[in-house]
Tab-separated table of C-alpha atoms in Angstrom:
chain	number	residue	atom	x	y	z
A	1	MET	CA	-0.077	-0.298	-0.077
A	2	ARG	CA	1.234	3.760	-1.181
A	3	SER	CA	1.543	5.487	2.114
A	4	TYR	CA	0.112	9.089	2.183
A	5	ASN	CA	2.190	12.078	3.525
A	6	PRO	CA	-0.041	15.087	3.660
A	7	ASP	CA	1.380	18.639	3.703
A	8	LEU	CA	0.528	19.935	7.245
A	9	THR	CA	1.899	23.358	7.056
A	10	PRO	CA	-0.395	26.055	7.210
A	11	PRO	CA	-1.053	28.012	4.255
A	12	TRP	CA	0.143	31.409	5.886
A	13	LYS	CA	3.487	29.885	6.247
A	14	LYS	CA	4.246	28.396	2.796
A	15	SER	CA	6.146	30.790	0.322
A	16	ALA	CA	4.547	32.401	-2.402
A	17	PRO	CA	5.827	31.207	-5.410
A	18	VAL	CA	8.140	32.882	-7.500
A	19	PRO	CA	9.169	33.363	-11.097
A	20	GLU	CA	11.852	31.523	-13.066
A	21	VAL	CA	14.033	33.750	-14.762
A	22	PRO	CA	16.709	32.293	-17.656
A	23	ALA	CA	20.501	33.733	-16.017
A	24	ASP	CA	20.727	35.372	-19.745
A	25	HIS	CA	24.384	36.921	-20.414
A	26	ASP	CA	24.620	40.590	-19.234
A	27	LEU	CA	21.203	40.235	-16.608
A	28	VAL	CA	21.793	42.345	-13.630
A	29	VAL	CA	20.899	40.400	-10.598
A	30	GLU	CA	21.187	40.824	-6.696
A	31	GLU	CA	22.226	37.869	-4.877
A	32	VAL	CA	19.865	37.770	-1.538
A	33	THR	CA	22.056	36.745	1.247
A	34	THR	CA	25.399	38.960	0.276
A	35	GLY	CA	23.530	42.035	-1.163
A	36	PHE	CA	25.963	41.664	-4.451
A	37	CYS	CA	25.221	43.171	-7.264
A	38	GLY	CA	26.408	41.909	-10.691
A	39	ALA	CA	25.629	41.163	-14.538
A	40	VAL	CA	25.635	37.641	-15.490
A	41	ILE	CA	28.826	36.574	-17.263
A	42	ARG	CA	28.536	32.589	-17.075
A	43	CYS	CA	26.014	30.168	-15.968
A	44	GLU	CA	27.183	26.574	-15.758
A	45	ALA	CA	25.565	23.712	-13.992
A	46	GLY	CA	24.399	24.719	-10.566
A	47	THR	CA	26.120	28.012	-10.491
A	48	VAL	CA	26.126	31.588	-11.910
A	49	THR	CA	28.934	33.775	-12.176
A	50	LEU	CA	28.331	37.484	-11.326
A	51	GLU	CA	30.640	40.529	-12.190
A	52	ASP	CA	30.187	43.657	-10.432
A	53	ARG	CA	30.559	47.534	-11.915
A	54	PHE	CA	34.166	47.468	-10.875
A	55	GLY	CA	35.152	44.173	-12.244
A	56	LYS	CA	34.901	42.012	-9.278
A	57	HIS	CA	33.780	38.097	-10.299
A	58	ARG	CA	31.718	35.999	-7.623
A	59	VAL	CA	30.203	32.692	-8.051
A	60	PHE	CA	27.042	31.547	-6.492
A	61	PRO	CA	24.522	28.643	-6.504
A	62	LEU	CA	21.477	28.689	-8.600
A	63	GLU	CA	19.234	27.979	-5.285
A	64	PRO	CA	15.563	28.857	-5.445
A	65	ARG	CA	14.633	32.395	-4.360
A	66	GLY	CA	18.180	33.238	-4.420
A	67	PHE	CA	18.042	36.242	-6.264
A	68	LEU	CA	16.668	39.643	-6.485
A	69	LEU	CA	15.650	41.356	-9.967
A	70	GLU	CA	14.440	44.958	-10.229
A	71	GLY	CA	13.606	44.618	-6.184
A	72	LYS	CA	11.712	40.970	-6.599
A	73	VAL	CA	13.030	37.816	-5.215
A	74	VAL	CA	13.479	35.230	-8.328
A	75	THR	CA	14.734	31.705	-8.952
A	76	LEU	CA	17.660	31.771	-11.840
A	77	VAL	CA	17.929	29.099	-14.075
A	78	ARG	CA	19.949	28.014	-16.848
A	79	PRO	CA	19.231	29.877	-20.123
A	80	VAL	CA	18.083	27.237	-22.811
A	81	SER	CA	21.092	26.948	-25.053
A	82	GLY	CA	21.299	27.618	-28.730
A	83	PRO	CA	21.675	30.867	-30.264
A	84	SER	CA	18.771	33.379	-30.954
A	85	ARG	CA	18.437	36.182	-33.284
A	86	PRO	CA	17.112	39.009	-31.629
A	87	THR	CA	13.766	40.234	-32.633
A	88	ARG	CA	14.076	43.808	-31.418
A	89	THR	CA	16.910	46.530	-31.163
A	90	ALA	CA	18.238	47.786	-27.889
A	91	SER	CA	15.621	50.796	-28.553
A	92	GLY	CA	12.762	48.235	-28.964
A	93	SER	CA	12.334	49.038	-32.507
A	94	VAL	CA	11.607	46.027	-34.602
A	95	ALA	CA	14.875	44.344	-35.664
A	96	VAL	CA	15.973	44.398	-39.486
A	97	PRO	CA	18.099	41.193	-39.471
A	98	GLY	CA	20.805	41.841	-42.473
A	99	ALA	CA	20.242	45.283	-43.210
A	100	ARG	CA	22.916	47.388	-44.374
A	101	ALA	CA	23.285	50.531	-43.506
A	102	ARG	CA	21.910	53.694	-45.355
A	103	VAL	CA	24.563	56.139	-46.604
A	104	ALA	CA	24.693	59.230	-43.996
A	105	ARG	CA	21.968	61.641	-44.809
A	106	ALA	CA	23.209	65.399	-44.297
A	107	GLY	CA	21.095	66.032	-41.590
A	108	ARG	CA	22.870	65.458	-37.913
A	109	ILE	CA	21.794	65.235	-34.384
A	110	TYR	CA	24.323	66.770	-31.908
A	111	VAL	CA	25.001	65.832	-28.064
A	112	GLU	CA	26.391	67.695	-25.692
A	113	GLY	CA	29.138	65.516	-24.591
A	114	ARG	CA	31.054	62.269	-25.223
A	115	HIS	CA	29.028	59.953	-22.543
A	116	ASP	CA	25.839	61.244	-24.440
A	117	ALA	CA	27.296	60.126	-27.537
A	118	GLU	CA	28.065	56.681	-26.542
A	119	LEU	CA	24.892	56.364	-24.777
A	120	VAL	CA	22.799	57.412	-27.615
A	121	GLU	CA	25.073	54.751	-29.837
A	122	ARG	CA	24.784	51.916	-27.358
A	123	VAL	CA	20.544	52.007	-27.279
A	124	TRP	CA	20.034	53.778	-30.902
A	125	GLY	CA	22.876	52.729	-32.846
A	126	ASP	CA	21.174	49.714	-35.317
A	127	ASP	CA	18.061	52.452	-35.850
A	128	LEU	CA	20.802	55.541	-36.559
A	129	ARG	CA	22.656	53.615	-39.129
A	130	ILE	CA	19.450	52.071	-40.440
A	131	GLU	CA	18.220	55.423	-41.176
A	132	GLY	CA	21.347	57.346	-42.121
A	133	VAL	CA	21.926	59.347	-39.252
A	134	VAL	CA	25.297	60.507	-37.711
A	135	VAL	CA	25.481	61.425	-33.984
A	136	GLU	CA	28.340	64.230	-33.126
A	137	TYR	CA	29.205	65.579	-29.679
A	138	LEU	CA	29.633	69.050	-29.033
A	139	ASP	CA	31.951	69.499	-25.826
A	140	GLY	CA	29.332	71.771	-24.158
A	141	VAL	CA	26.812	74.388	-25.965
A	142	ASP	CA	28.226	77.632	-25.165
A	143	ASP	CA	29.336	77.433	-28.769
A	144	LEU	CA	26.136	76.051	-30.203
A	145	PRO	CA	24.995	79.325	-31.955
A	146	ALA	CA	28.113	79.458	-33.785
A	147	ILE	CA	27.988	75.581	-34.735
A	148	VAL	CA	24.629	75.536	-35.983
A	149	ALA	CA	25.334	78.991	-38.141
A	150	ASP	CA	28.075	76.965	-39.752
A	151	PHE	CA	26.154	73.694	-40.360
A	152	ALA	CA	23.731	75.856	-42.326
A	153	PRO	CA	20.860	73.974	-41.252
A	154	GLY	CA	17.828	73.415	-44.303
A	155	PRO	CA	14.817	71.564	-45.304
A	156	ASP	CA	16.951	68.896	-46.766
A	157	ALA	CA	19.745	68.951	-43.640
A	158	ARG	CA	17.925	69.117	-40.318
A	159	LEU	CA	19.928	69.585	-37.233
A	160	GLY	CA	18.860	68.227	-34.158
A	161	VAL	CA	20.273	68.944	-30.575
A	162	LEU	CA	20.482	67.279	-27.224
A	163	VAL	CA	21.429	69.230	-24.227
A	164	ASP	CA	21.629	67.936	-20.648
A	165	HIS	CA	19.919	69.816	-17.961
A	166	LEU	CA	17.571	71.937	-20.110
A	167	VAL	CA	15.292	73.708	-17.377
A	168	PRO	CA	13.318	76.631	-17.696
A	169	GLY	CA	15.669	79.778	-16.992
A	170	SER	CA	18.980	78.247	-17.427
A	171	LYS	CA	22.167	79.026	-19.205
A	172	GLU	CA	21.145	76.312	-21.746
A	173	SER	CA	17.735	77.421	-22.205
A	174	ARG	CA	18.780	80.408	-23.229
A	175	ILE	CA	21.052	79.379	-25.856
A	176	ALA	CA	18.822	76.799	-26.850
A	177	ALA	CA	16.093	79.776	-27.966
A	178	GLN	CA	18.986	81.496	-30.029
A	179	VAL	CA	19.166	78.589	-32.548
A	180	THR	CA	15.651	76.899	-32.337
A	181	GLY	CA	13.695	77.438	-35.786
A	182	PRO	CA	12.150	75.421	-38.366
A	183	ASP	CA	14.786	73.402	-39.539
A	184	VAL	CA	16.703	73.311	-36.063
A	185	LEU	CA	15.222	71.282	-32.792
A	186	VAL	CA	16.710	71.541	-29.701
A	187	VAL	CA	15.268	69.169	-27.035
A	188	GLY	CA	16.904	68.361	-23.577
A	189	HIS	CA	16.483	66.352	-20.556
A	190	PRO	CA	16.507	67.757	-16.572
A	191	TYR	CA	19.132	65.553	-15.759
A	192	ILE	CA	22.615	67.473	-14.534
A	193	ASP	CA	24.538	65.065	-16.491
A	194	VAL	CA	23.237	62.371	-19.082
A	195	TRP	CA	24.744	59.482	-16.051
A	196	GLU	CA	21.403	60.414	-14.415
A	197	ALA	CA	19.278	59.470	-17.421
A	198	VAL	CA	20.427	55.598	-16.493
A	199	LYS	CA	17.993	54.243	-14.224
A	200	PRO	CA	19.527	53.205	-10.681
A	201	SER	CA	17.864	49.934	-10.583
A	202	SER	CA	19.979	48.768	-13.325
A	203	LEU	CA	23.159	49.980	-11.802
A	204	GLY	CA	22.338	48.443	-8.500
A	205	ILE	CA	21.720	51.441	-6.293
A	206	PRO	CA	19.155	52.916	-4.383
A	207	ALA	CA	19.058	56.609	-6.034
A	208	TRP	CA	21.543	58.886	-7.464
A	209	PRO	CA	22.993	60.922	-4.698
A	210	SER	CA	22.402	64.786	-4.479
A	211	VAL	CA	25.537	66.822	-5.058
A	212	PRO	CA	25.877	70.234	-3.245
A	213	ARG	CA	26.204	73.222	-5.964
A	214	GLY	CA	29.785	74.028	-6.469
A	215	GLN	CA	31.077	70.722	-6.364
A	216	ASP	CA	31.916	68.524	-9.684
A	217	TRP	CA	28.792	66.390	-10.143
A	218	LYS	CA	30.389	63.082	-11.279
A	219	THR	CA	33.159	63.335	-8.903
A	220	GLY	CA	30.594	63.792	-5.898
A	221	VAL	CA	28.337	60.902	-7.415
A	222	CYS	CA	31.524	58.743	-7.119
A	223	ARG	CA	32.491	59.303	-3.864
A	224	ALA	CA	28.844	59.541	-2.096
A	225	LEU	CA	28.367	55.595	-3.881
A	226	GLY	CA	31.989	54.448	-3.229
A	227	TRP	CA	32.974	54.609	-6.678
A	228	PRO	CA	36.983	55.260	-7.654
A	229	SER	CA	36.340	59.526	-8.200
A	230	ASP	CA	39.941	59.553	-9.680
A	231	ASN	CA	38.853	57.911	-12.941
A	232	THR	CA	35.248	59.159	-13.982
A	233	GLY	CA	36.040	58.012	-17.416
A	234	ALA	CA	36.577	54.417	-16.264
A	235	VAL	CA	33.214	54.716	-14.037
A	236	TRP	CA	31.150	55.890	-16.981
A	237	GLN	CA	32.327	52.860	-19.033
A	238	ALA	CA	31.130	50.555	-16.219
A	239	ILE	CA	27.689	52.273	-15.927
A	240	LEU	CA	27.515	52.049	-19.860
A	241	LYS	CA	27.949	48.235	-19.875
A	242	ARG	CA	24.962	48.120	-17.869
A	243	VAL	CA	22.755	49.532	-20.180
A	244	THR	CA	21.439	46.881	-22.714
A	245	SER	CA	18.239	48.142	-23.878
A	246	TYR	CA	16.060	51.109	-23.732
A	247	LYS	CA	14.207	49.643	-20.509
A	248	ASP	CA	17.443	50.862	-18.425
A	249	LEU	CA	16.895	54.430	-19.386
A	250	GLU	CA	14.687	57.060	-18.097
A	251	PRO	CA	11.433	58.221	-20.156
A	252	ALA	CA	12.728	61.787	-19.860
A	253	LEU	CA	15.487	60.869	-22.081
A	254	LEU	CA	13.778	58.133	-24.351
A	255	GLY	CA	11.661	60.676	-25.760
A	256	ARG	CA	13.623	63.160	-26.461
A	257	VAL	CA	16.282	60.975	-28.545
A	258	GLU	CA	13.176	59.388	-30.492
A	259	GLU	CA	11.854	62.954	-30.983
A	260	LEU	CA	15.509	64.055	-32.327
A	261	ILE	CA	15.408	60.982	-34.658
A	262	ASP	CA	11.997	61.804	-36.218
A	263	PHE	CA	13.173	65.292	-36.815
A	264	VAL	CA	16.148	64.701	-38.549
A	265	THR	CA	14.436	61.736	-40.665
A	266	ALA	CA	11.091	63.304	-41.679
A	267	PRO	CA	10.700	63.924	-45.475
């Protein structure tokens, strides 16, 4: 006779089921017992290897309810083997496998600095190549009026500009007003630096810290978070590595970049 062992655990003491998530490469998770946060770089039988923002590696067992994904408990499982072709670009657009880059348009998109340009390339690079849109950076906006005059925008060569910290009454807003016209669109985001446009959850931090006025923002952020403050360029590359799609960016930036792409590619 087969024995019967009923589960006598009261319902209120049973753990609620949690989702199983494939440990795909570059997925950012936090290990629940140690708080170690990093991106998946390897998943083998029974273990997963994470790399944090400073390049440190830790190996953890694939235990049930062992990780946090965007603050929620999950169970990591080995991903299904075999290559798969992406159906979406990093910006969320439908991927066009095998599409060749279009010859560059006369129109351009200017962004304020190198980090802005690298972030735009990271998320919208595939779309920009298909549309033939070149992105250049300005190293600041003080010389924007002269740059726009030299570019000589027109109906067949529209110019879009993305500006950091474009808020009413700012220096940036006054410069933008000087150059905006039918063939020039200047848009911006409210962040002091484009770093802030990356969601804190994608980096494993609770929020971007507040930096006192008069202090270099990047340096202040690094000090507050315990990141190396003597090489903000290296810190930025670590941040950029955590951006894998538009889901890692704030809507205030997403909408502005899409607006610029539409503007410079309009018939």
